[in-house]
Tab-separated table of C-alpha atoms in Angstrom:
chain	number	residue	atom	x	y	z
A	1	MET	CA	39.802	5.865	18.009
A	2	LYS	CA	39.753	8.774	15.597
A	3	VAL	CA	41.207	6.554	12.870
A	4	LYS	CA	38.372	4.048	13.316
A	5	GLU	CA	35.742	6.815	13.279
A	6	THR	CA	37.243	8.282	10.108
A	7	LEU	CA	37.423	4.837	8.494
A	8	PHE	CA	33.788	4.036	9.236
A	9	LYS	CA	32.728	7.522	8.178
A	10	TYR	CA	34.196	7.035	4.713
A	11	LEU	CA	32.945	3.454	4.561
A	12	PHE	CA	29.379	4.627	5.188
A	13	LEU	CA	29.896	7.436	2.667
A	14	LEU	CA	31.063	4.900	0.089
A	15	CYS	CA	27.997	2.736	0.706
A	16	SER	CA	25.740	5.763	0.308
A	17	ILE	CA	27.440	6.759	-2.934
A	18	PHE	CA	27.101	3.201	-4.226
A	19	SER	CA	23.365	3.222	-3.459
A	20	ILE	CA	22.849	6.542	-5.220
A	21	PHE	CA	24.992	5.395	-8.150
A	22	SER	CA	22.900	2.218	-8.498
A	23	VAL	CA	19.679	4.218	-8.650
A	24	LEU	CA	21.188	6.577	-11.227
A	25	LEU	CA	22.314	3.639	-13.377
A	26	ILE	CA	18.815	2.147	-13.295
A	27	CYS	CA	17.298	5.507	-14.219
A	28	LEU	CA	19.809	5.958	-17.032
A	29	PHE	CA	19.128	2.519	-18.474
A	30	LEU	CA	15.353	2.832	-18.275
A	31	PHE	CA	15.057	6.310	-19.681
A	32	ALA	CA	17.741	5.847	-22.346
A	33	ASN	CA	15.985	2.748	-23.678
A	34	GLY	CA	12.376	3.602	-22.883
A	35	LEU	CA	11.936	7.207	-23.930
A	36	PRO	CA	12.902	6.605	-27.597
A	37	ALA	CA	10.207	3.906	-27.773
A	38	ILE	CA	7.610	6.289	-26.337
A	39	HIS	CA	8.670	8.848	-28.955
A	40	LYS	CA	8.331	6.279	-31.781
A	41	ILE	CA	4.933	5.030	-30.619
A	42	GLY	CA	3.624	8.442	-29.577
A	43	PHE	CA	3.150	9.618	-26.022
A	44	ALA	CA	-0.660	9.664	-26.192
A	45	ASP	CA	-0.882	6.382	-28.123
A	46	PHE	CA	1.401	4.679	-25.622
A	47	LEU	CA	-0.143	5.911	-22.371
A	48	LEU	CA	-3.755	6.221	-23.483
A	49	GLY	CA	-3.969	3.546	-26.160
A	50	THR	CA	-6.293	0.640	-25.359
A	51	LYS	CA	-4.831	-1.911	-27.784
A	52	TRP	CA	-1.729	-3.940	-27.032
A	53	LYS	CA	-1.006	-5.975	-30.161
A	54	PRO	CA	2.729	-6.098	-30.873
A	55	ALA	CA	2.156	-8.056	-34.102
A	56	ASN	CA	0.204	-5.043	-35.420
A	57	ASN	CA	2.570	-2.446	-33.905
A	58	LEU	CA	-0.087	-1.367	-31.399
A	59	TYR	CA	1.408	-0.595	-27.999
A	60	GLY	CA	-1.223	0.973	-25.784
A	61	ILE	CA	-0.663	0.344	-22.062
A	62	PHE	CA	-3.717	2.126	-20.683
A	63	PRO	CA	-5.506	-1.182	-19.846
A	64	MET	CA	-2.423	-2.275	-17.880
A	65	ILE	CA	-2.262	1.036	-16.035
A	66	VAL	CA	-5.927	0.725	-15.084
A	67	GLY	CA	-5.465	-2.920	-14.130
A	68	SER	CA	-2.522	-2.075	-11.856
A	69	LEU	CA	-4.477	0.717	-10.182
A	70	TYR	CA	-7.572	-1.450	-9.704
A	71	VAL	CA	-5.648	-4.339	-8.180
A	72	THR	CA	-3.615	-2.038	-5.926
A	73	ALA	CA	-6.690	-0.101	-4.807
A	74	GLY	CA	-8.536	-3.348	-4.067
A	75	ALA	CA	-5.617	-4.633	-2.009
A	76	LEU	CA	-5.511	-1.374	-0.059
A	77	ILE	CA	-9.266	-1.367	0.614
A	78	ILE	CA	-9.093	-4.920	1.963
A	79	GLY	CA	-5.688	-4.876	3.629
A	80	LEU	CA	-5.593	-1.412	5.228
A	81	PRO	CA	-8.360	-1.898	7.838
A	82	VAL	CA	-7.052	-5.350	8.750
A	83	GLY	CA	-3.446	-4.163	8.963
A	84	LEU	CA	-4.263	-1.042	10.959
A	85	MET	CA	-6.469	-2.858	13.466
A	86	THR	CA	-3.849	-5.591	13.832
A	87	SER	CA	-1.128	-3.028	14.553
A	88	VAL	CA	-3.314	-1.276	17.145
A	89	PHE	CA	-4.085	-4.597	18.811
A	90	LEU	CA	-0.424	-5.631	18.886
A	91	SER	CA	0.689	-2.270	20.244
A	92	LYS	CA	-1.979	-1.482	22.835
A	93	PHE	CA	-4.220	-4.471	23.545
A	94	CYS	CA	-2.267	-7.682	23.002
A	95	PRO	CA	-0.953	-9.717	25.973
A	96	ALA	CA	2.815	-10.199	25.971
A	97	TRP	CA	2.642	-13.981	25.425
A	98	LEU	CA	0.304	-13.627	22.454
A	99	HIS	CA	2.283	-10.733	21.008
A	100	LYS	CA	5.306	-12.992	20.499
A	101	ILE	CA	3.232	-15.539	18.594
A	102	LEU	CA	1.418	-13.023	16.379
A	103	LYS	CA	4.566	-11.008	15.691
A	104	SER	CA	6.415	-14.147	14.631
A	105	ALA	CA	3.549	-15.110	12.333
A	106	ILE	CA	3.500	-11.662	10.723
A	107	ASN	CA	7.269	-11.742	10.232
A	108	LEU	CA	6.870	-15.157	8.641
A	109	LEU	CA	4.329	-13.719	6.202
A	110	ALA	CA	6.922	-11.165	5.114
A	111	GLY	CA	9.430	-13.921	4.315
A	112	ILE	CA	7.203	-16.187	2.222
A	113	PRO	CA	8.239	-16.126	-1.487
A	114	SER	CA	5.815	-14.564	-3.933
A	115	VAL	CA	5.388	-17.761	-5.915
A	116	VAL	CA	4.211	-19.568	-2.754
A	117	TYR	CA	1.578	-16.872	-2.259
A	118	GLY	CA	0.630	-17.390	-5.888
A	119	PHE	CA	0.209	-21.151	-5.467
A	120	PHE	CA	-1.914	-20.594	-2.364
A	121	ALA	CA	-4.120	-18.096	-4.188
A	122	LEU	CA	-4.402	-20.375	-7.219
A	123	MET	CA	-5.593	-23.296	-5.120
A	124	ILE	CA	-7.647	-21.486	-2.456
A	125	ILE	CA	-8.591	-17.900	-3.370
A	126	VAL	CA	-9.395	-18.447	-7.061
A	127	PRO	CA	-11.820	-21.372	-6.407
A	128	PHE	CA	-13.348	-19.435	-3.499
A	129	VAL	CA	-14.034	-16.378	-5.663
A	130	ARG	CA	-15.341	-18.570	-8.497
A	131	ASP	CA	-17.745	-20.491	-6.246
A	132	ILE	CA	-18.989	-17.502	-4.201
A	133	PHE	CA	-19.034	-14.620	-6.695
A	134	GLY	CA	-19.016	-16.294	-10.095
A	135	GLY	CA	-16.766	-15.939	-13.100
A	136	ASN	CA	-13.701	-18.084	-13.667
A	137	GLY	CA	-12.010	-16.922	-10.461
A	138	SER	CA	-8.940	-15.357	-12.079
A	139	SER	CA	-9.893	-11.736	-11.590
A	140	ILE	CA	-9.248	-8.356	-10.010
A	141	LEU	CA	-10.914	-9.545	-6.800
A	142	SER	CA	-8.664	-12.595	-6.497
A	143	ALA	CA	-5.533	-10.531	-7.137
A	144	SER	CA	-6.683	-7.894	-4.637
A	145	LEU	CA	-7.307	-10.489	-1.921
A	146	LEU	CA	-3.885	-11.975	-2.550
A	147	LEU	CA	-2.074	-8.630	-2.491
A	148	ALA	CA	-3.967	-7.613	0.649
A	149	MET	CA	-2.375	-10.597	2.379
A	150	MET	CA	1.059	-9.737	0.992
A	151	ILE	CA	1.060	-6.096	2.113
A	152	LEU	CA	-0.125	-6.886	5.653
A	153	PRO	CA	3.381	-7.407	7.129
A	154	THR	CA	4.549	-4.021	5.833
A	155	ILE	CA	1.525	-2.113	7.094
A	156	VAL	CA	1.453	-3.902	10.457
A	157	SER	CA	5.176	-3.573	11.194
A	158	VAL	CA	5.516	0.103	10.272
A	159	SER	CA	2.228	1.094	11.920
A	160	GLU	CA	3.031	-0.772	15.138
A	161	SER	CA	6.439	0.894	15.353
A	162	SER	CA	4.809	4.288	14.880
A	163	LEU	CA	2.240	3.595	17.595
A	164	ASN	CA	4.969	2.468	19.978
A	165	ALA	CA	6.926	5.655	19.238
A	166	VAL	CA	4.113	7.909	20.499
A	167	PRO	CA	5.175	9.322	23.909
A	168	GLN	CA	3.518	7.468	26.748
A	169	ASN	CA	2.433	10.720	28.416
A	170	TYR	CA	-0.048	11.303	25.558
A	171	TYR	CA	-1.897	8.160	26.624
A	172	GLU	CA	-1.467	8.829	30.348
A	173	GLY	CA	-2.775	12.385	29.954
A	174	ALA	CA	-5.931	11.109	28.285
A	175	ARG	CA	-6.423	8.519	30.983
A	176	ALA	CA	-5.902	11.150	33.696
A	177	LEU	CA	-8.721	13.188	32.160
A	178	GLY	CA	-11.089	10.229	32.530
A	179	ALA	CA	-10.942	8.699	29.041
A	180	SER	CA	-11.254	4.944	28.757
A	181	HIS	CA	-8.408	2.807	27.451
A	182	GLU	CA	-10.066	2.404	24.049
A	183	ARG	CA	-10.861	6.109	23.693
A	184	SER	CA	-7.325	7.069	24.744
A	185	VAL	CA	-5.843	4.787	22.104
A	186	PHE	CA	-8.113	5.687	19.195
A	187	SER	CA	-8.567	9.391	19.991
A	188	ILE	CA	-5.030	10.283	21.079
A	189	VAL	CA	-2.422	7.645	20.242
A	190	VAL	CA	-3.582	6.657	16.745
A	191	PRO	CA	-3.947	10.267	15.472
A	192	ALA	CA	-0.514	11.085	16.944
A	193	ALA	CA	1.000	8.239	14.910
A	194	LYS	CA	-0.771	9.102	11.656
A	195	SER	CA	2.419	10.094	9.808
A	196	GLY	CA	4.039	6.744	10.511
A	197	ILE	CA	0.842	4.878	9.689
A	198	MET	CA	0.594	6.701	6.367
A	199	ALA	CA	4.203	5.768	5.658
A	200	GLY	CA	3.320	2.113	6.192
A	201	VAL	CA	0.347	2.434	3.869
A	202	ILE	CA	2.467	4.048	1.160
A	203	LEU	CA	5.108	1.345	1.449
A	204	GLY	CA	2.330	-1.233	1.186
A	205	ILE	CA	1.104	0.415	-1.985
A	206	GLY	CA	4.619	0.226	-3.383
A	207	ARG	CA	4.744	-3.503	-2.604
A	208	ALA	CA	1.346	-4.092	-4.210
A	209	ILE	CA	1.947	-2.148	-7.413
A	210	GLY	CA	5.349	-3.771	-7.905
A	211	GLU	CA	4.313	-7.379	-7.275
A	212	THR	CA	4.605	-9.620	-10.330
A	213	MET	CA	4.782	-13.390	-10.022
A	214	ALA	CA	1.880	-13.914	-7.618
A	215	VAL	CA	-0.360	-11.550	-9.610
A	216	ILE	CA	0.424	-13.327	-12.879
A	217	MET	CA	-0.880	-16.568	-11.405
A	218	VAL	CA	-4.321	-15.235	-10.383
A	219	ALA	CA	-5.184	-12.041	-12.276
A	220	GLY	CA	-6.157	-13.595	-15.604
A	221	ASN	CA	-3.618	-11.584	-17.657
A	222	GLN	CA	-6.151	-10.270	-20.147
A	223	VAL	CA	-5.307	-6.993	-21.866
A	224	ARG	CA	-8.601	-5.127	-21.614
A	225	LEU	CA	-10.309	-2.377	-19.713
A	226	PRO	CA	-12.162	-4.202	-16.909
A	227	ASP	CA	-15.852	-3.523	-16.349
A	228	SER	CA	-16.126	-5.737	-13.262
A	229	ILE	CA	-13.925	-6.846	-10.387
A	230	LEU	CA	-14.707	-10.420	-11.445
A	231	LYS	CA	-12.948	-9.958	-14.792
A	232	GLY	CA	-9.302	-10.654	-15.456
A	233	VAL	CA	-6.715	-7.931	-16.049
A	234	ARG	CA	-3.036	-7.608	-16.842
A	235	THR	CA	-0.835	-5.350	-14.732
A	236	LEU	CA	2.208	-3.378	-15.857
A	237	THR	CA	4.637	-5.734	-14.149
A	238	ALA	CA	2.907	-8.832	-15.500
A	239	ASN	CA	3.017	-7.426	-19.026
A	240	ILE	CA	6.789	-7.000	-18.840
A	241	VAL	CA	7.483	-10.462	-17.413
A	242	ILE	CA	5.129	-12.349	-19.735
A	243	GLU	CA	6.454	-10.892	-22.989
A	244	MET	CA	10.080	-9.893	-22.361
A	245	GLY	CA	11.370	-13.404	-23.051
A	246	TYR	CA	10.462	-13.319	-26.751
A	247	ALA	CA	10.184	-9.588	-27.476
A	248	ALA	CA	12.487	-7.900	-30.001
A	249	ASP	CA	13.021	-4.497	-31.602
A	250	LEU	CA	10.204	-2.015	-30.921
A	251	HIS	CA	8.264	-4.584	-28.910
A	252	ARG	CA	11.175	-4.969	-26.500
A	253	GLU	CA	11.650	-1.203	-26.320
A	254	ALA	CA	7.947	-0.770	-25.557
A	255	LEU	CA	8.259	-3.183	-22.634
A	256	ILE	CA	11.205	-1.202	-21.297
A	257	ALA	CA	9.092	1.951	-21.709
A	258	THR	CA	6.434	0.192	-19.640
A	259	GLY	CA	9.112	-0.151	-16.982
A	260	VAL	CA	9.664	3.617	-17.202
A	261	VAL	CA	5.983	4.202	-16.425
A	262	LEU	CA	6.141	1.749	-13.523
A	263	PHE	CA	9.316	3.421	-12.267
A	264	ALA	CA	7.536	6.775	-12.388
A	265	PHE	CA	4.759	5.322	-10.229
A	266	ILE	CA	7.315	4.072	-7.684
A	267	LEU	CA	9.074	7.453	-7.633
A	268	LEU	CA	5.754	9.156	-7.009
A	269	ILE	CA	5.019	6.761	-4.136
A	270	ASN	CA	8.448	7.370	-2.595
A	271	LEU	CA	8.013	11.134	-2.939
A	272	THR	CA	4.667	10.870	-1.176
A	273	PHE	CA	6.315	8.792	1.559
A	274	ASN	CA	8.970	11.458	2.117
A	275	LEU	CA	6.370	14.226	2.265
A	276	VAL	CA	4.309	12.288	4.808
A	277	LYS	CA	7.370	11.412	6.863
A	278	ASN	CA	8.475	15.050	7.042
A	279	ARG	CA	5.105	16.263	8.312
A	280	GLY	CA	5.853	15.392	11.914
A	281	PRO	CA	8.304	13.780	14.275
A	282	VAL	CA	6.239	10.627	14.831
Protein backbone atom coordinates (compact mmCIF):
# COMPACT_ATOMS: atom_id res chain seq x y z
CA MET A 1 0.00 0.00 0.00
CA LYS A 2 2.80 2.38 0.88
CA VAL A 3 4.54 1.58 -2.41
CA LYS A 4 1.41 2.53 -4.36
CA GLU A 5 0.99 5.76 -2.37
CA THR A 6 4.63 6.67 -2.97
CA LEU A 7 4.32 5.83 -6.67
CA PHE A 8 1.23 7.99 -7.15
CA LYS A 9 2.77 10.77 -5.07
CA TYR A 10 5.74 11.03 -7.42
CA LEU A 11 3.53 10.57 -10.47
CA PHE A 12 1.40 13.55 -9.43
CA LEU A 13 4.59 15.50 -8.64
CA LEU A 14 5.91 14.72 -12.12
CA CYS A 15 2.67 15.91 -13.71
CA SER A 16 2.83 19.13 -11.71
CA ILE A 17 6.44 19.73 -12.71
CA PHE A 18 5.55 19.10 -16.35
CA SER A 19 2.74 21.66 -16.16
CA ILE A 20 5.00 24.28 -14.60
CA PHE A 21 7.76 23.48 -17.10
CA SER A 22 5.32 23.94 -20.00
CA VAL A 23 4.28 27.36 -18.74
CA LEU A 24 7.92 28.37 -18.28
CA LEU A 25 8.77 27.25 -21.82
CA ILE A 26 5.90 29.32 -23.23
CA CYS A 27 7.01 32.34 -21.21
CA LEU A 28 10.61 31.88 -22.34
CA PHE A 29 9.65 31.63 -26.00
CA LEU A 30 7.31 34.62 -25.92
CA PHE A 31 9.54 36.96 -24.00
CA ALA A 32 12.76 35.91 -25.75
CA ASN A 33 11.21 36.59 -29.16
CA GLY A 34 8.82 39.40 -28.28
CA LEU A 35 10.78 41.74 -26.05
CA PRO A 36 13.52 42.43 -28.65
CA ALA A 37 10.81 43.49 -31.11
CA ILE A 38 9.28 45.85 -28.55
CA HIS A 39 12.75 47.31 -27.98
CA LYS A 40 13.29 47.80 -31.75
CA ILE A 41 9.88 49.39 -32.31
CA GLY A 42 9.85 51.36 -29.06
CA PHE A 43 7.73 50.58 -26.04
CA ALA A 44 5.50 53.65 -26.40
CA ASP A 45 5.22 53.34 -30.19
CA PHE A 46 4.26 49.68 -29.88
CA LEU A 47 1.70 49.90 -27.08
CA LEU A 48 0.32 53.36 -27.77
CA GLY A 49 0.79 53.65 -31.52
CA THR A 50 -2.42 53.87 -33.54
CA LYS A 51 -1.02 52.78 -36.92
CA TRP A 52 -0.46 49.16 -37.85
CA LYS A 53 1.16 49.19 -41.29
CA PRO A 54 3.90 46.55 -41.53
CA ALA A 55 4.82 47.68 -45.06
CA ASN A 56 5.77 51.07 -43.59
CA ASN A 57 7.36 49.62 -40.43
CA LEU A 58 4.53 50.98 -38.27
CA TYR A 59 3.56 48.57 -35.52
CA GLY A 60 1.15 50.25 -33.14
CA ILE A 61 -1.22 47.82 -31.38
CA PHE A 62 -3.25 50.32 -29.37
CA PRO A 63 -6.33 49.93 -31.65
CA MET A 64 -6.18 46.16 -31.12
CA ILE A 65 -5.86 46.57 -27.36
CA VAL A 66 -8.90 48.86 -27.32
CA GLY A 67 -10.80 46.52 -29.63
CA SER A 68 -10.10 43.53 -27.38
CA LEU A 69 -11.21 45.45 -24.30
CA TYR A 70 -14.38 46.73 -25.98
CA VAL A 71 -15.43 43.31 -27.23
CA THR A 72 -14.65 41.65 -23.90
CA ALA A 73 -16.46 44.34 -21.91
CA GLY A 74 -19.49 44.08 -24.21
CA ALA A 75 -19.58 40.31 -23.79
CA LEU A 76 -19.39 40.69 -20.01
CA ILE A 77 -22.16 43.31 -19.89
CA ILE A 78 -24.47 41.06 -21.91
CA GLY A 79 -23.43 37.65 -20.63
CA LEU A 80 -22.93 38.29 -16.90
CA PRO A 81 -26.56 39.03 -15.94
CA VAL A 82 -27.83 36.14 -18.06
CA GLY A 83 -25.23 33.73 -16.71
CA LEU A 84 -25.70 34.75 -13.08
CA MET A 85 -29.49 34.55 -13.21
CA THR A 86 -29.28 31.18 -14.97
CA SER A 87 -26.96 29.80 -12.29
CA VAL A 88 -29.27 31.04 -9.51
CA PHE A 89 -32.27 29.48 -11.23
CA LEU A 90 -30.49 26.15 -11.73
CA SER A 91 -29.24 26.07 -8.15
CA LYS A 92 -32.26 27.28 -6.18
CA PHE A 93 -35.40 27.44 -8.32
CA CYS A 94 -35.21 24.82 -11.06
CA PRO A 95 -37.22 21.56 -10.81
CA ALA A 96 -35.08 18.42 -10.91
CA TRP A 97 -36.46 17.22 -14.28
CA LEU A 98 -35.81 20.57 -15.94
CA HIS A 99 -32.39 20.91 -14.34
CA LYS A 100 -31.15 17.84 -16.22
CA ILE A 101 -32.28 19.27 -19.55
CA LEU A 102 -30.88 22.77 -19.00
CA LYS A 103 -27.60 21.48 -17.56
CA SER A 104 -27.11 19.21 -20.56
CA ALA A 105 -27.80 22.11 -22.91
CA ILE A 106 -25.29 24.34 -21.12
CA ASN A 107 -22.66 21.59 -21.19
CA LEU A 108 -23.33 21.21 -24.90
CA LEU A 109 -22.69 24.92 -25.40
CA ALA A 110 -19.27 24.48 -23.81
CA GLY A 111 -18.38 21.73 -26.29
CA ILE A 112 -19.36 23.49 -29.52
CA PRO A 113 -16.26 24.43 -31.61
CA SER A 114 -15.49 28.11 -32.00
CA VAL A 115 -15.83 28.02 -35.77
CA VAL A 116 -19.41 26.71 -35.42
CA TYR A 117 -20.21 29.67 -33.17
CA GLY A 118 -18.64 31.87 -35.82
CA PHE A 119 -20.79 30.43 -38.61
CA PHE A 120 -23.91 30.88 -36.47
CA ALA A 121 -23.01 34.49 -35.73
CA LEU A 122 -22.17 35.16 -39.38
CA MET A 123 -25.55 33.89 -40.56
CA ILE A 124 -27.79 35.02 -37.68
CA ILE A 125 -26.24 37.69 -35.43
CA VAL A 126 -24.55 39.79 -38.13
CA PRO A 127 -27.74 40.15 -40.26
CA PHE A 128 -29.76 40.81 -37.10
CA VAL A 129 -27.46 43.63 -35.99
CA ARG A 130 -27.35 45.05 -39.54
CA ASP A 131 -31.15 45.07 -39.91
CA ILE A 132 -31.97 46.35 -36.40
CA PHE A 133 -29.13 48.75 -35.59
CA GLY A 134 -27.61 49.61 -38.95
CA GLY A 135 -24.09 49.40 -40.29
CA ASN A 136 -22.74 46.37 -42.10
CA GLY A 137 -23.29 44.05 -39.14
CA SER A 138 -19.65 43.06 -38.61
CA SER A 139 -19.01 45.10 -35.50
CA ILE A 140 -18.19 45.28 -31.81
CA LEU A 141 -21.84 44.60 -30.97
CA SER A 142 -21.95 41.42 -33.06
CA ALA A 143 -18.70 40.14 -31.55
CA SER A 144 -19.92 40.99 -28.04
CA LEU A 145 -23.20 39.12 -28.54
CA LEU A 146 -21.31 36.12 -29.85
CA LEU A 147 -18.78 36.09 -27.00
CA ALA A 148 -21.58 36.54 -24.46
CA MET A 149 -23.01 33.24 -25.69
CA MET A 150 -19.60 31.56 -25.57
CA ILE A 151 -18.77 32.57 -21.99
CA LEU A 152 -22.16 31.52 -20.60
CA PRO A 153 -21.18 27.89 -19.87
CA THR A 154 -18.15 29.00 -17.85
CA ILE A 155 -20.03 31.57 -15.80
CA VAL A 156 -23.05 29.32 -15.23
CA SER A 157 -21.08 26.21 -14.25
CA VAL A 158 -18.69 27.92 -11.83
CA SER A 159 -21.38 30.14 -10.31
CA GLU A 160 -23.80 27.23 -9.82
CA SER A 161 -21.10 25.18 -8.10
CA SER A 162 -20.35 28.09 -5.79
CA LEU A 163 -24.02 28.55 -4.93
CA ASN A 164 -24.37 24.84 -4.20
CA ALA A 165 -21.30 24.99 -1.94
CA VAL A 166 -22.91 27.55 0.40
CA PRO A 167 -23.88 25.74 3.64
CA GLN A 168 -27.56 24.94 3.72
CA ASN A 169 -27.93 26.38 7.23
CA TYR A 170 -27.35 29.88 5.81
CA TYR A 171 -30.55 29.51 3.79
CA GLU A 172 -32.43 27.73 6.58
CA GLY A 173 -31.46 30.43 9.08
CA ALA A 174 -32.87 33.13 6.83
CA ARG A 175 -36.06 31.17 6.33
CA ALA A 176 -36.39 30.61 10.09
CA LEU A 177 -36.25 34.38 10.59
CA GLY A 178 -39.24 34.81 8.26
CA ALA A 179 -37.52 35.67 4.97
CA SER A 180 -39.14 34.47 1.78
CA HIS A 181 -37.43 31.96 -0.49
CA GLU A 182 -36.40 34.66 -2.97
CA ARG A 183 -35.07 37.00 -0.28
CA SER A 184 -33.15 34.16 1.38
CA VAL A 185 -31.48 33.27 -1.90
CA PHE A 186 -30.60 36.76 -3.09
CA SER A 187 -29.81 38.30 0.31
CA ILE A 188 -27.94 35.41 1.94
CA VAL A 189 -26.91 32.66 -0.47
CA VAL A 190 -25.76 34.77 -3.43
CA PRO A 191 -23.60 37.16 -1.33
CA ALA A 192 -22.09 34.14 0.46
CA ALA A 193 -21.03 32.71 -2.91
CA LYS A 194 -19.63 35.96 -4.29
CA SER A 195 -16.01 34.75 -4.36
CA GLY A 196 -16.91 31.75 -6.49
CA ILE A 197 -19.15 33.84 -8.72
CA MET A 198 -16.35 36.34 -9.26
CA ALA A 199 -14.04 33.46 -10.16
CA GLY A 200 -16.51 32.37 -12.83
CA VAL A 201 -16.70 35.90 -14.18
CA ILE A 202 -12.91 36.18 -14.34
CA LEU A 203 -12.62 32.85 -16.13
CA GLY A 204 -15.28 34.05 -18.56
CA ILE A 205 -13.25 37.17 -19.23
CA GLY A 206 -10.24 35.00 -19.94
CA ARG A 207 -12.27 32.97 -22.45
CA ALA A 208 -13.58 36.12 -24.14
CA ILE A 209 -10.27 37.95 -24.45
CA GLY A 210 -8.54 34.84 -25.78
CA GLU A 211 -11.14 33.85 -28.36
CA THR A 212 -9.92 34.09 -31.95
CA MET A 213 -11.63 32.23 -34.77
CA ALA A 214 -15.24 33.16 -33.98
CA VAL A 215 -14.31 36.82 -33.45
CA ILE A 216 -12.44 36.98 -36.75
CA MET A 217 -15.61 35.95 -38.57
CA VAL A 218 -17.84 38.72 -37.15
CA ALA A 219 -15.76 41.61 -35.80
CA GLY A 220 -14.85 43.26 -39.10
CA ASN A 221 -11.07 43.08 -38.52
CA GLN A 222 -10.44 46.76 -39.15
CA VAL A 223 -7.38 48.28 -37.49
CA ARG A 224 -8.79 51.51 -36.10
CA LEU A 225 -9.91 53.12 -32.89
CA PRO A 226 -13.69 52.50 -32.82
CA ASP A 227 -16.05 55.40 -32.23
CA SER A 228 -19.20 53.26 -32.18
CA ILE A 229 -20.19 49.74 -31.18
CA LEU A 230 -21.52 49.34 -34.73
CA LYS A 231 -18.04 49.71 -36.22
CA GLY A 232 -15.64 46.88 -36.90
CA VAL A 233 -12.47 46.28 -34.88
CA ARG A 234 -9.53 43.92 -34.81
CA THR A 235 -8.58 42.17 -31.58
CA LEU A 236 -5.10 41.14 -30.44
CA THR A 237 -5.73 37.47 -31.12
CA ALA A 238 -7.25 38.14 -34.53
CA ASN A 239 -4.26 40.28 -35.50
CA ILE A 240 -1.86 37.43 -34.77
CA VAL A 241 -3.85 34.77 -36.63
CA ILE A 242 -4.60 36.89 -39.70
CA GLU A 243 -1.02 37.98 -40.38
CA MET A 244 1.25 35.28 -38.93
CA GLY A 245 0.99 33.12 -42.04
CA TYR A 246 2.89 35.58 -44.25
CA ALA A 247 4.80 37.70 -41.72
CA ALA A 248 8.61 37.78 -41.70
CA ASP A 249 11.45 39.53 -39.90
CA LEU A 250 10.32 42.46 -37.72
CA HIS A 251 6.70 41.96 -38.72
CA ARG A 252 6.76 38.41 -37.37
CA GLU A 253 8.55 39.54 -34.22
CA ALA A 254 5.94 42.26 -33.70
CA LEU A 255 3.18 39.65 -33.86
CA ILE A 256 4.98 37.56 -31.26
CA ALA A 257 5.30 40.72 -29.15
CA THR A 258 1.54 41.10 -29.52
CA GLY A 259 1.31 37.63 -28.01
CA VAL A 260 3.41 38.89 -25.08
CA VAL A 261 0.87 41.65 -24.43
CA LEU A 262 -1.99 39.15 -24.65
CA PHE A 263 -0.12 36.79 -22.32
CA ALA A 264 0.29 39.64 -19.85
CA PHE A 265 -3.47 40.20 -19.94
CA ILE A 266 -4.09 36.50 -19.23
CA LEU A 267 -1.58 36.53 -16.36
CA LEU A 268 -3.32 39.54 -14.88
CA ILE A 269 -6.69 37.78 -15.14
CA ASN A 270 -5.31 34.65 -13.47
CA LEU A 271 -3.73 36.73 -10.70
CA THR A 272 -7.08 38.41 -10.12
CA PHE A 273 -8.74 34.98 -10.02
CA ASN A 274 -6.31 33.77 -7.35
CA LEU A 275 -6.84 36.89 -5.25
CA VAL A 276 -10.62 36.51 -5.44
CA LYS A 277 -10.44 32.80 -4.68
CA ASN A 278 -8.31 33.38 -1.59
CA ARG A 279 -10.71 35.93 -0.12
CA GLY A 280 -12.98 33.32 1.39
CA PRO A 281 -13.70 29.63 1.70
CA VAL A 282 -16.70 29.66 -0.65
